[in-house]
Amino acid sequence: MRIKGAGVTQEVVDTIHEKWKTMEIVRLKVEGAPALNMKRMHEILERKTGGLVIWRSGTSISLYRGVSYEVPSVHLNKQIYKGNEMSTYSSPLVSDKTEDPSDLVPHKDVAPPQTNSETATEEHKNTEPLPEIKYEDEVDKLLVGPRSQPPFRVLPHGVRSSLGVKEATSLRRLARVLPPHFALGRSRQLQGLAVAMTKLWEKSSIAKIALKRGVQLTTSERMAEDLKKLTGGILLSRNKDFLVFYRGKNFLSADVAEALLERERLAKSLQDVEEQARLRASALFAQSTEVAEQSGASGTLGETLDADARWGKRLDDHHKEKVLKEAEILRHANLVRKLEKNLAFAERKLLKAERALSKVEDYLKPADRQADPESITDEERFMFRKLGLRMKAFLLLGRRGVFDGTIENMHLHWKYRELVKIIMKAKNFDQVKKVAIALEAESGGVLVSVDKISKGYAIIVYRGKDYERPSTIRPKNLLTKRRALARSIELQRREALVKHISALQAKVEKLRSEIDQMHSMDARGDEEFYDRLDSSYPSDDDDDDDTEDYERPSTIRPKNLLTKKRALARSIELQRSEALVKHISALQAKVEKIRSEIEQMHGMDARGDEKFYDRLDSSYPSDDDDDTEEEGDQAYLGTYDGENDGEENDLHLETNFPFHNQHLES
């Protein structure tokens, strides 16, 4: 039998009773909205039918009619039979007591016996259908609980509201071993659980909730969101079995929260009292009805023009140059401050990197080179080198460098071969040489050669004539694989920071020298300064005269001149300053012209209006003039497109590699 969205109606109850006439247990299937709360469904079924729910799986229910259950028709017959018996027992007693036949005659004032009518009334009451109850109303009444508000929270000063990664990890590990504090089987109306969690948080910082299995229409995600809104806590973890909540750093106990709320209410009441006193005091003063006289010329264009004509500064050429020079000095000073700030930050990072590197290198204890290493002849070295380069098996040495795993692999190679070939990539030959010497010292072998190959550098090491495999092929004085990687990262970081700091220091020194030179340079010295700049570049005549006695210097690119990029930036800044000077002069001319026109408008009569406005229209630029200005801007920007960016680099790197019979010096 199916119970649909209407719930347990009278028709459903009658159907259940009809089935109970022939069987003791009725199987029911709940569908629709009533299936949301099966516990409430049990109560409604037991109350309306009088049965007992003995089994449930999901939305399926088995309803038992009970041991003392009687069919309604049999129960009605029993009641009628009992009524007849009572009337039979009472009839002889009445006949014994009535001796006079006249007493048997009914009197108009005496009411007749009402046995049959009372029995019919009882039967009507027993067979009267129960009032229809809607399931939705019953569910809503049951789930309405006390309104739960999130607890009052205040974050202490200087404390981060969010949890760090390490803190969250430690709390999750702590919650794994804790037993659950609550068991949850529904996803709605969790106010009671929220209140219980708030009380628990006064003793424990973590609340662990177990989710019941087999409960339909429950979602852990929805439960977690509702509890987070109701309690204000932090969700640490969520899965199909448990929910773990952290109370938060801003959680307060009930006593502390009540004290703070009381202080807040007291402060608000004091503010209300002060506001009432202020309103009473302000009501004593009569508002002035006098309206202040408005000045006719205040804030108008005429007042501004008069003040500008009387006290305004007119820029001359000397003042323009001074302003531009001060702006350039200020820009350089700002750049210097910014670079100094970056330099201090980089130095702090370098100090931190050096501390981390020293901490890692404490575990590194490199072995000393043997006092009398085993030597091989030139012929043996030549043959070993030739065989080693032709070997297909090799060891690849990466960014970790020489660590315990490298030496272990060398000994494993020497188990089957006399030679081991190690390939590594490096920036220069000195770095490869240091690695080769370290490999020879740590392994106890003989270094044969170091050669440049297509994959990088090849290091050939011979195990020796009297080679014996050590008891521990992984030395304890070297770094492990993880620490070697950490050491290489710190070395790379330190190298990058050193280069960055040197570049910043060079920039700062250069900007400071430019600022000092700009301060010491007066108006007369500008020409001398630029003459010295021009004299530093050779002319065509000087090139022809000095061709015969020319000697190429060691560095053909001088360091005291600007680079290509900076020279381009300097030319752009010069053109920008020149354009600004022209723009300022044009603006001044326009201002003077407009002032004269305004004065002329004040003294103009009515006849000269048309001529005057014709001259005004001719003085403003038209659309054709705007197009001309745009074309000029494009031509101005196009001056940099013709720069030669294909300059070849004249510096070449020359790398010399050892010959076949070259020996490495110790």
XYZ file of C-alpha atoms in Angstrom:
666
model
C 0.000 0.000 0.000
C 1.282 3.493 -0.868
C 0.919 6.710 1.155
C 1.206 9.688 -1.184
C 1.635 13.425 -0.661
C -1.723 13.931 1.097
C -0.431 12.019 4.104
C -2.395 9.741 6.445
C -5.984 10.520 5.460
C -9.175 8.780 6.623
C -9.206 6.744 3.438
C -5.730 5.403 4.223
C -6.787 4.543 7.786
C -9.874 2.665 6.537
C -7.805 0.747 4.011
C -5.351 -0.288 6.740
C -8.211 -1.517 8.956
C -9.688 -3.479 6.047
C -6.369 -5.247 5.509
C -6.012 -5.936 9.229
C -9.157 -8.041 9.036
C -7.279 -10.682 7.066
C -3.611 -10.137 8.053
C -1.749 -8.921 11.118
C 0.951 -6.834 9.360
C 0.471 -4.266 6.615
C 3.374 -3.114 4.428
C 3.312 0.609 3.572
C 5.388 2.704 1.134
C 5.629 6.466 1.809
C 6.061 8.801 -1.167
C 6.397 12.532 -1.676
C 6.648 15.140 1.085
C 5.726 12.800 3.990
C 8.936 10.837 3.348
C 11.037 13.789 4.527
C 10.439 12.965 8.198
C 9.786 9.275 8.741
C 9.938 9.565 12.521
C 6.963 11.904 12.516
C 5.247 9.555 10.071
C 5.565 6.710 12.610
C 3.843 8.786 15.287
C 0.960 9.797 13.006
C 0.345 6.222 11.838
C 0.408 4.800 15.372
C -1.911 7.528 16.685
C -4.513 7.301 13.899
C -4.566 3.545 13.358
C -3.703 2.287 16.829
C -1.053 -0.044 15.414
C 2.685 -0.347 16.002
C 5.578 0.246 13.571
C 7.816 -2.814 13.902
C 10.141 -2.386 10.891
C 11.357 0.358 8.556
C 13.848 0.538 5.725
C 14.101 3.906 4.035
C 10.516 4.873 3.226
C 9.036 1.366 3.653
C 7.129 0.598 6.881
C 5.642 -2.573 8.410
C 2.614 -1.727 10.621
C 1.452 -4.373 13.157
C -2.174 -4.268 14.339
C -1.393 -5.508 17.891
C -2.327 -8.512 20.060
C -5.536 -7.022 21.477
C -6.796 -5.731 18.143
C -10.469 -6.350 17.365
C -12.343 -5.902 14.122
C -14.654 -2.821 14.340
C -17.826 -4.884 13.494
C -17.076 -7.444 16.232
C -16.387 -4.643 18.708
C -19.753 -3.043 17.833
C -21.621 -6.329 18.275
C -20.068 -6.786 21.711
C -21.221 -3.350 22.790
C -24.799 -4.059 21.588
C -24.778 -7.404 23.390
C -23.666 -5.775 26.621
C -26.464 -3.227 26.340
C -29.096 -5.949 25.879
C -27.805 -7.835 28.899
C -28.093 -4.742 31.064
C -31.723 -4.229 29.993
C -32.536 -7.924 30.690
C -31.059 -7.825 34.167
C -32.964 -4.668 35.100
C -36.473 -5.889 33.930
C -37.191 -8.468 36.727
C -36.175 -6.023 39.393
C -38.644 -3.517 38.104
C -41.478 -6.118 38.000
C -40.840 -7.109 41.607
C -41.037 -3.627 42.893
C -44.187 -2.577 40.979
C -47.175 -4.170 42.745
C -49.770 -1.784 41.346
C -50.571 -2.236 37.656
C -51.282 1.397 37.441
C -47.639 2.045 38.068
C -46.793 0.342 34.787
C -48.671 2.999 32.888
C -46.276 5.654 31.671
C -46.786 9.096 33.123
C -46.460 12.165 31.093
C -43.957 13.618 33.532
C -41.825 10.490 33.660
C -39.253 10.103 30.927
C -39.183 6.792 29.085
C -36.036 4.662 29.254
C -33.272 5.921 26.982
C -31.202 2.743 26.728
C -31.543 2.272 22.993
C -30.907 5.937 22.197
C -27.785 6.031 24.384
C -26.491 2.871 22.734
C -27.077 4.368 19.313
C -25.239 7.529 20.356
C -22.272 5.486 21.559
C -22.302 3.520 18.320
C -22.377 6.773 16.358
C -19.436 8.112 18.353
C -17.432 4.949 17.801
C -18.102 4.909 14.081
C -17.633 8.686 13.659
C -14.603 9.357 11.341
C -11.595 11.168 12.791
C -10.991 14.734 11.601
C -8.589 14.969 8.636
C -5.093 16.167 9.585
C -2.710 17.484 6.945
C 0.767 16.019 7.114
C 2.483 19.255 6.143
C 0.953 21.101 9.121
C 2.023 18.374 11.525
C 5.598 18.439 10.173
C 5.827 22.212 10.428
C 4.554 22.171 14.024
C 7.082 19.520 14.990
C 10.112 21.141 13.370
C 9.481 24.617 14.742
C 12.083 24.953 17.477
C 13.548 27.803 19.502
C 15.229 30.428 17.372
C 18.971 30.000 17.575
C 21.238 32.950 16.879
C 24.995 32.708 16.347
C 26.891 33.368 19.588
C 28.347 36.790 20.252
C 31.935 36.883 18.978
C 34.797 39.353 19.393
C 38.202 38.839 17.781
C 41.117 39.767 20.095
C 43.436 42.534 18.988
C 46.336 41.404 16.817
C 44.928 37.915 16.130
C 44.220 36.630 12.636
C 40.644 35.489 12.129
C 41.550 32.685 9.724
C 43.331 29.452 10.548
C 46.796 28.775 9.220
C 47.675 25.632 7.304
C 49.656 24.124 10.179
C 46.991 24.979 12.751
C 44.216 23.424 10.657
C 46.306 20.287 10.077
C 47.002 19.839 13.796
C 43.310 20.284 14.647
C 42.279 17.721 12.017
C 44.785 15.222 13.412
C 43.410 15.819 16.893
C 39.837 15.282 15.677
C 40.660 11.895 14.121
C 41.181 10.194 17.483
C 38.274 11.920 19.245
C 34.947 10.103 19.614
C 31.933 11.894 18.116
C 30.074 14.255 20.424
C 26.749 14.206 18.529
C 24.882 11.969 16.076
C 22.864 13.669 13.345
C 20.144 12.074 11.214
C 18.377 14.949 9.469
C 19.352 17.969 7.415
C 16.741 20.497 8.604
C 15.990 22.490 11.756
C 19.364 22.101 13.471
C 18.844 24.841 16.073
C 18.999 22.447 18.993
C 22.253 20.947 17.765
C 23.691 24.435 17.291
C 22.893 25.351 20.911
C 24.455 22.107 22.138
C 27.596 22.746 20.074
C 27.898 26.242 21.548
C 27.752 24.806 25.068
C 30.304 22.138 24.147
C 32.716 24.752 22.784
C 33.003 26.254 26.257
C 34.895 23.103 27.292
C 36.347 21.834 24.015
C 37.547 23.729 20.945
C 36.392 20.982 18.536
C 32.916 19.550 17.967
C 32.713 16.233 16.117
C 29.356 15.140 14.660
C 28.637 11.632 13.379
C 26.206 11.249 10.460
C 23.716 8.395 10.656
C 23.828 5.946 7.791
C 20.788 4.854 5.828
C 18.815 8.055 6.417
C 17.229 9.217 3.201
C 17.386 12.760 1.809
C 20.253 13.903 3.993
C 23.196 15.822 2.582
C 26.344 16.421 4.608
C 27.129 19.537 2.606
C 23.792 21.134 3.461
C 24.130 20.146 7.113
C 27.587 21.707 7.285
C 26.409 24.976 5.731
C 23.420 25.240 8.083
C 25.524 24.537 11.162
C 28.137 27.029 10.012
C 25.462 29.735 9.731
C 23.861 28.862 13.070
C 27.056 28.589 15.131
C 29.540 30.793 13.289
C 32.227 28.116 13.602
C 34.848 26.958 11.111
C 34.386 23.685 9.203
C 37.602 21.682 9.496
C 36.632 18.521 7.614
C 33.565 16.895 6.072
C 33.006 13.408 4.711
C 30.214 10.847 4.573
C 30.726 9.836 8.215
C 31.752 12.890 10.240
C 31.584 16.683 10.424
C 34.288 18.472 12.423
C 33.813 22.103 13.489
C 36.280 24.460 15.182
C 34.825 27.114 17.449
C 37.012 29.897 16.023
C 39.487 32.321 17.539
C 36.766 34.879 18.212
C 34.614 32.532 20.330
C 33.591 33.769 23.785
C 32.143 31.862 26.707
C 28.617 32.638 27.865
C 29.732 34.687 30.894
C 32.194 36.807 28.951
C 29.749 37.338 26.092
C 27.009 38.389 28.512
C 29.365 40.849 30.237
C 30.369 42.397 26.916
C 26.756 42.634 25.774
C 25.819 44.290 29.061
C 28.565 46.865 28.602
C 27.382 47.472 25.050
C 23.790 47.964 26.206
C 24.989 50.346 28.926
C 26.973 52.373 26.386
C 23.943 52.585 24.091
C 21.723 53.728 26.962
C 24.233 56.443 27.890
C 24.309 57.580 24.281
C 20.519 57.763 24.250
C 20.554 59.849 27.441
C 23.122 62.221 25.961
C 21.100 62.514 22.770
C 17.943 63.373 24.708
C 19.820 66.009 26.726
C 21.232 67.517 23.555
C 17.791 67.702 21.970
C 16.357 69.393 25.068
C 19.204 71.929 25.101
C 18.888 72.686 21.398
C 15.161 73.358 21.819
C 15.932 76.264 24.213
C 17.713 78.291 21.572
C 15.553 80.098 19.073
C 16.509 79.642 15.511
C 17.659 82.835 13.834
C 15.492 83.795 10.902
C 17.939 86.269 9.487
C 19.242 85.254 6.123
C 22.878 86.021 5.431
C 23.456 88.403 2.620
C 24.886 86.656 -0.389
C 27.862 88.258 -2.017
C 27.293 88.885 -5.660
C 30.844 88.252 -6.855
C 31.945 85.451 -4.568
C 32.979 82.310 -6.440
C 32.401 83.692 -9.911
C 34.679 83.604 -12.918
C 35.246 87.345 -12.688
C 36.592 87.088 -9.157
C 38.946 84.296 -10.219
C 40.229 86.250 -13.198
C 40.751 89.396 -11.102
C 42.696 87.486 -8.467
C 44.782 85.785 -11.122
C 45.533 89.101 -12.840
C 46.525 90.731 -9.560
C 48.508 87.995 -7.816
C 49.032 85.296 -10.464
C 52.562 84.218 -11.395
C 53.681 84.486 -14.964
C 56.193 81.900 -15.997
C 59.288 83.038 -17.840
C 61.933 80.916 -19.540
C 64.222 80.846 -16.518
C 61.390 79.753 -14.230
C 60.358 77.025 -16.683
C 63.842 75.574 -16.740
C 64.013 75.733 -12.964
C 60.680 73.914 -12.572
C 61.668 71.211 -15.056
C 65.008 70.759 -13.331
C 63.358 70.431 -9.909
C 60.882 67.911 -11.290
C 63.730 65.855 -12.746
C 65.647 65.966 -9.459
C 62.521 64.924 -7.557
C 61.931 62.020 -9.934
C 65.520 60.829 -9.488
C 65.200 61.128 -5.702
C 62.024 59.035 -5.723
C 63.766 56.397 -7.808
C 66.690 56.366 -5.380
C 64.378 55.907 -2.383
C 62.519 53.105 -4.112
C 65.754 51.353 -5.052
C 67.127 51.735 -1.520
C 63.966 50.170 -0.143
C 64.281 47.255 -2.577
C 67.962 46.958 -1.688
C 67.225 46.700 2.043
C 64.552 44.082 1.373
C 66.943 42.067 -0.820
C 69.646 42.216 1.859
C 67.223 40.827 4.434
C 66.305 38.002 2.077
C 70.004 37.306 1.447
C 70.661 37.081 5.188
C 67.753 34.678 5.562
C 69.012 32.540 2.653
C 72.509 32.393 4.161
C 71.109 31.241 7.495
C 69.100 28.497 5.776
C 72.164 27.453 3.756
C 74.375 27.270 6.841
C 71.730 25.166 8.591
C 71.749 22.652 5.710
C 75.528 22.617 5.331
C 75.968 21.641 8.982
C 75.223 18.061 7.896
C 77.857 18.190 5.120
C 81.319 16.986 6.148
C 83.318 16.419 2.948
C 86.213 13.988 3.007
C 89.795 15.178 2.485
C 91.733 14.163 -0.573
C 94.169 11.282 -0.141
C 97.746 12.244 0.608
C 99.230 9.685 -1.823
C 96.582 8.959 -4.461
C 97.037 6.045 -6.815
C 98.599 7.172 -10.086
C 98.236 5.832 -13.594
C 100.493 6.218 -16.595
C 99.786 8.403 -19.600
C 99.076 5.383 -21.765
C 96.579 4.015 -19.246
C 94.959 7.426 -18.923
C 94.619 7.668 -22.700
C 93.033 4.222 -22.977
C 90.733 4.729 -19.966
C 89.574 8.053 -21.382
C 88.883 6.495 -24.779
C 86.958 3.587 -23.257
C 85.028 5.825 -20.861
C 83.818 8.157 -23.596
C 82.608 5.190 -25.641
C 80.652 3.701 -22.704
C 76.877 3.722 -23.059
C 76.188 3.391 -19.341
C 76.580 6.630 -17.433
C 75.451 8.466 -14.312
C 73.616 11.769 -14.635
C 74.606 14.391 -12.058
C 71.866 16.999 -11.622
C 71.380 20.117 -9.573
C 71.873 18.287 -6.272
C 75.564 17.824 -6.943
C 77.570 15.230 -5.021
C 75.508 13.497 -2.322
C 75.415 10.023 -0.764
C 73.320 8.510 -3.561
C 75.884 9.557 -6.196
C 78.721 7.719 -4.425
C 76.482 4.674 -3.941
C 75.737 4.509 -7.678
C 79.441 4.807 -8.478
C 80.211 1.767 -6.311
C 77.360 -0.140 -7.946
C 78.861 0.640 -11.383
C 82.297 -0.466 -10.231
C 80.847 -3.849 -9.294
C 80.754 -4.798 -12.987
C 83.050 -2.191 -14.604
C 86.374 -0.585 -13.876
C 85.256 2.821 -15.162
C 82.277 5.031 -14.465
C 81.166 7.896 -16.698
C 79.379 10.813 -15.030
C 77.632 13.445 -17.158
C 76.731 16.858 -15.781
C 75.776 20.287 -17.083
C 77.551 23.360 -15.746
C 78.078 27.011 -16.621
C 81.877 26.949 -16.556
C 84.753 24.515 -16.397
C 85.816 25.501 -12.859
C 82.559 24.192 -11.450
C 83.044 20.858 -13.243
C 86.598 20.652 -11.929
C 85.443 21.096 -8.321
C 82.813 18.371 -8.746
C 85.364 15.979 -10.286
C 87.806 16.486 -7.398
C 84.971 15.934 -4.885
C 83.943 12.696 -6.625
C 87.525 11.433 -6.549
C 87.924 12.244 -2.848
C 84.605 10.771 -1.716
C 84.712 7.582 -3.798
C 88.414 6.791 -3.425
C 88.889 6.290 -7.170
C 91.244 7.883 -9.689
C 90.115 10.795 -11.844
C 90.938 10.036 -15.483
C 89.682 13.048 -17.462
C 87.073 15.764 -17.791
C 85.847 16.339 -21.358
C 83.311 18.504 -23.124
C 80.638 16.483 -24.930
C 77.339 17.265 -26.630
C 75.326 16.603 -23.461
C 77.532 18.730 -21.216
C 80.684 17.546 -19.471
C 81.829 13.937 -19.033
C 83.840 12.928 -15.943
C 85.660 9.577 -16.189
C 86.678 7.965 -12.855
C 88.742 4.747 -12.544
C 88.089 2.538 -9.512
C 91.776 1.646 -8.992
C 93.876 -1.460 -9.284
C 93.434 -2.568 -5.659
C 89.736 -1.682 -5.412
C 87.780 -3.198 -2.548
C 84.130 -2.507 -2.099
C 83.502 -0.750 1.258
C 81.119 -2.139 3.851
C 78.823 0.897 3.527
C 78.626 2.137 -0.039
C 76.539 5.161 1.029
C 78.802 7.509 3.036
C 77.410 9.136 6.166
C 79.395 12.369 5.843
C 77.475 13.566 2.776
C 74.016 15.039 2.431
C 70.926 13.006 1.700
C 68.950 13.479 -1.493
C 66.406 15.796 0.128
C 69.009 17.944 1.902
C 71.106 18.147 -1.244
C 68.107 19.535 -3.125
C 67.488 22.071 -0.352
C 71.156 23.097 -0.475
C 71.067 23.606 -4.251
C 67.927 25.744 -3.948
C 69.510 27.926 -1.271
C 72.708 28.301 -3.327
C 70.703 29.344 -6.362
C 68.699 31.811 -4.278
C 71.840 33.327 -2.770
C 73.487 33.704 -6.167
C 70.421 35.417 -7.615
C 70.150 37.750 -4.617
C 73.827 38.705 -4.831
C 73.440 39.624 -8.502
C 70.244 41.533 -7.773
C 71.871 43.480 -4.928
C 74.906 44.394 -7.037
C 72.638 45.631 -9.841
C 70.589 47.716 -7.389
C 73.715 49.214 -5.847
C 75.014 50.183 -9.279
C 71.693 51.845 -10.136
C 71.621 53.739 -6.841
C 75.184 55.011 -7.247
C 74.501 56.128 -10.790
C 71.312 57.986 -9.846
C 73.039 59.652 -6.905
C 75.885 60.834 -9.116
C 73.363 62.218 -11.607
C 71.524 64.063 -8.828
C 74.781 65.542 -7.483
C 75.769 66.617 -10.980
C 72.370 68.235 -11.562
C 72.643 70.132 -8.257
C 76.144 71.389 -8.998
C 75.342 72.397 -12.560
C 74.230 76.023 -13.039
C 72.715 77.643 -16.087
C 76.087 78.472 -17.598
C 77.399 75.029 -17.009
C 74.657 73.375 -19.056
C 76.419 74.135 -22.325
C 79.766 72.959 -20.945
C 78.152 69.747 -19.690
C 76.594 68.943 -23.055
C 79.828 69.983 -24.842
C 81.677 67.416 -22.780
C 79.031 64.869 -23.710
C 79.425 65.744 -27.415
C 83.211 65.650 -27.194
C 83.042 62.124 -25.803
C 81.675 60.935 -29.178
C 84.328 60.878 -31.978
C 83.657 62.830 -35.194
C 84.351 61.742 -38.777
C 87.523 63.883 -39.074
C 88.959 62.439 -35.908
C 88.327 58.946 -37.208
C 90.235 59.711 -40.414
C 93.185 61.245 -38.542
C 93.484 58.503 -35.973
C 93.157 55.577 -38.354
C 96.884 55.207 -38.803
C 97.790 55.111 -35.094
C 94.672 53.239 -34.012
C 94.951 50.549 -31.354
C 91.894 48.560 -30.427
C 91.167 48.871 -26.685
C 90.552 45.874 -24.453
C 86.865 46.817 -24.037
C 85.407 48.261 -27.225
C 82.145 49.160 -25.478
C 82.868 51.912 -22.910
C 81.213 51.644 -19.520
C 80.898 55.396 -18.916
C 78.316 55.915 -21.689
C 74.638 55.158 -21.819
C 73.401 51.901 -23.215
C 71.135 51.795 -26.231
C 68.006 51.468 -24.118
C 68.935 54.306 -21.764
C 69.997 56.576 -24.627
C 66.593 56.068 -26.219
C 64.899 56.826 -22.884
C 67.016 60.000 -22.513
C 66.067 61.228 -25.981
C 62.388 60.566 -25.231
C 62.602 62.535 -21.984
C 64.327 65.449 -23.761
C 61.658 65.585 -26.439
C 58.947 65.330 -23.804
C 60.387 68.268 -21.833
C 60.698 70.335 -25.013
C 57.085 69.557 -25.952
C 55.926 70.537 -22.457
C 57.719 73.893 -22.694
C 56.046 74.615 -26.019
C 52.682 73.549 -24.623
C 53.061 75.869 -21.605
C 53.974 78.835 -23.795
C 50.959 78.152 -26.046
C 48.654 77.976 -23.019
C 49.996 81.283 -21.713
C 49.350 82.931 -25.076
C 45.778 81.606 -25.073
C 45.208 82.884 -21.530
C 46.443 86.368 -22.452
C 44.263 86.410 -25.542
C 41.139 85.352 -23.607
C 41.798 87.990 -20.938
C 42.032 90.712 -23.571
C 38.808 89.481 -25.165
C 37.019 89.544 -21.798
C 38.141 93.126 -21.189
C 36.994 94.024 -24.686
C 33.592 92.428 -24.026
C 33.128 94.635 -20.963
C 33.807 97.818 -22.969
C 32.046 96.818 -26.179
C 28.924 98.512 -27.476
C 25.990 96.864 -29.222
C 27.096 97.727 -32.770
C 30.375 95.839 -32.683
C 28.915 92.528 -31.513
C 28.844 90.780 -34.898
C 32.413 91.733 -35.802
C 33.642 90.722 -32.394
C 31.999 87.274 -32.478
C 33.315 86.690 -36.007
C 36.817 87.291 -34.703
C 36.116 84.939 -31.772
C 34.995 82.127 -34.105
C 38.077 82.552 -36.248
C 40.341 82.388 -33.179
C 39.195 78.858 -32.122
C 40.581 75.821 -33.992
C 38.282 74.022 -36.403
C 37.945 70.287 -37.083
C 40.572 70.501 -39.825
C 43.024 71.922 -37.339
C 42.358 69.019 -34.961
C 43.104 66.560 -37.749
C 46.365 68.383 -38.394
C 47.298 68.060 -34.734
C 46.553 64.319 -34.764
C 48.728 63.887 -37.857
C 51.503 65.771 -36.095
C 51.206 63.481 -33.049
C 51.465 60.410 -35.259
C 54.522 61.869 -36.957
C 56.015 62.618 -33.534
C 55.468 59.044 -32.370
C 56.778 57.679 -35.658
C 60.228 59.164 -35.102
C 61.113 56.161 -32.927
C 60.080 53.529 -35.413
C 63.205 54.066 -37.483
C 65.611 53.143 -34.708
C 68.029 50.377 -35.584
C 67.173 47.508 -33.257
C 69.234 44.920 -35.088
C 72.575 45.827 -33.597
C 74.834 42.853 -33.372
C 76.518 41.897 -30.175
C 80.281 42.235 -30.499
C 81.110 40.264 -27.395
C 81.964 36.635 -28.104
C 82.537 33.813 -25.645
C 85.616 31.695 -26.190
C 85.812 28.421 -24.340
C 88.995 26.313 -24.217
C 88.745 22.674 -23.386
C 91.572 20.287 -22.307
C 93.347 18.124 -24.842
C 93.430 14.349 -24.708
C 96.644 14.138 -22.716
C 95.877 17.064 -20.389
C 96.105 16.282 -16.656
C 94.153 17.976 -13.929
C 96.283 19.645 -11.308
C 95.477 18.921 -7.709
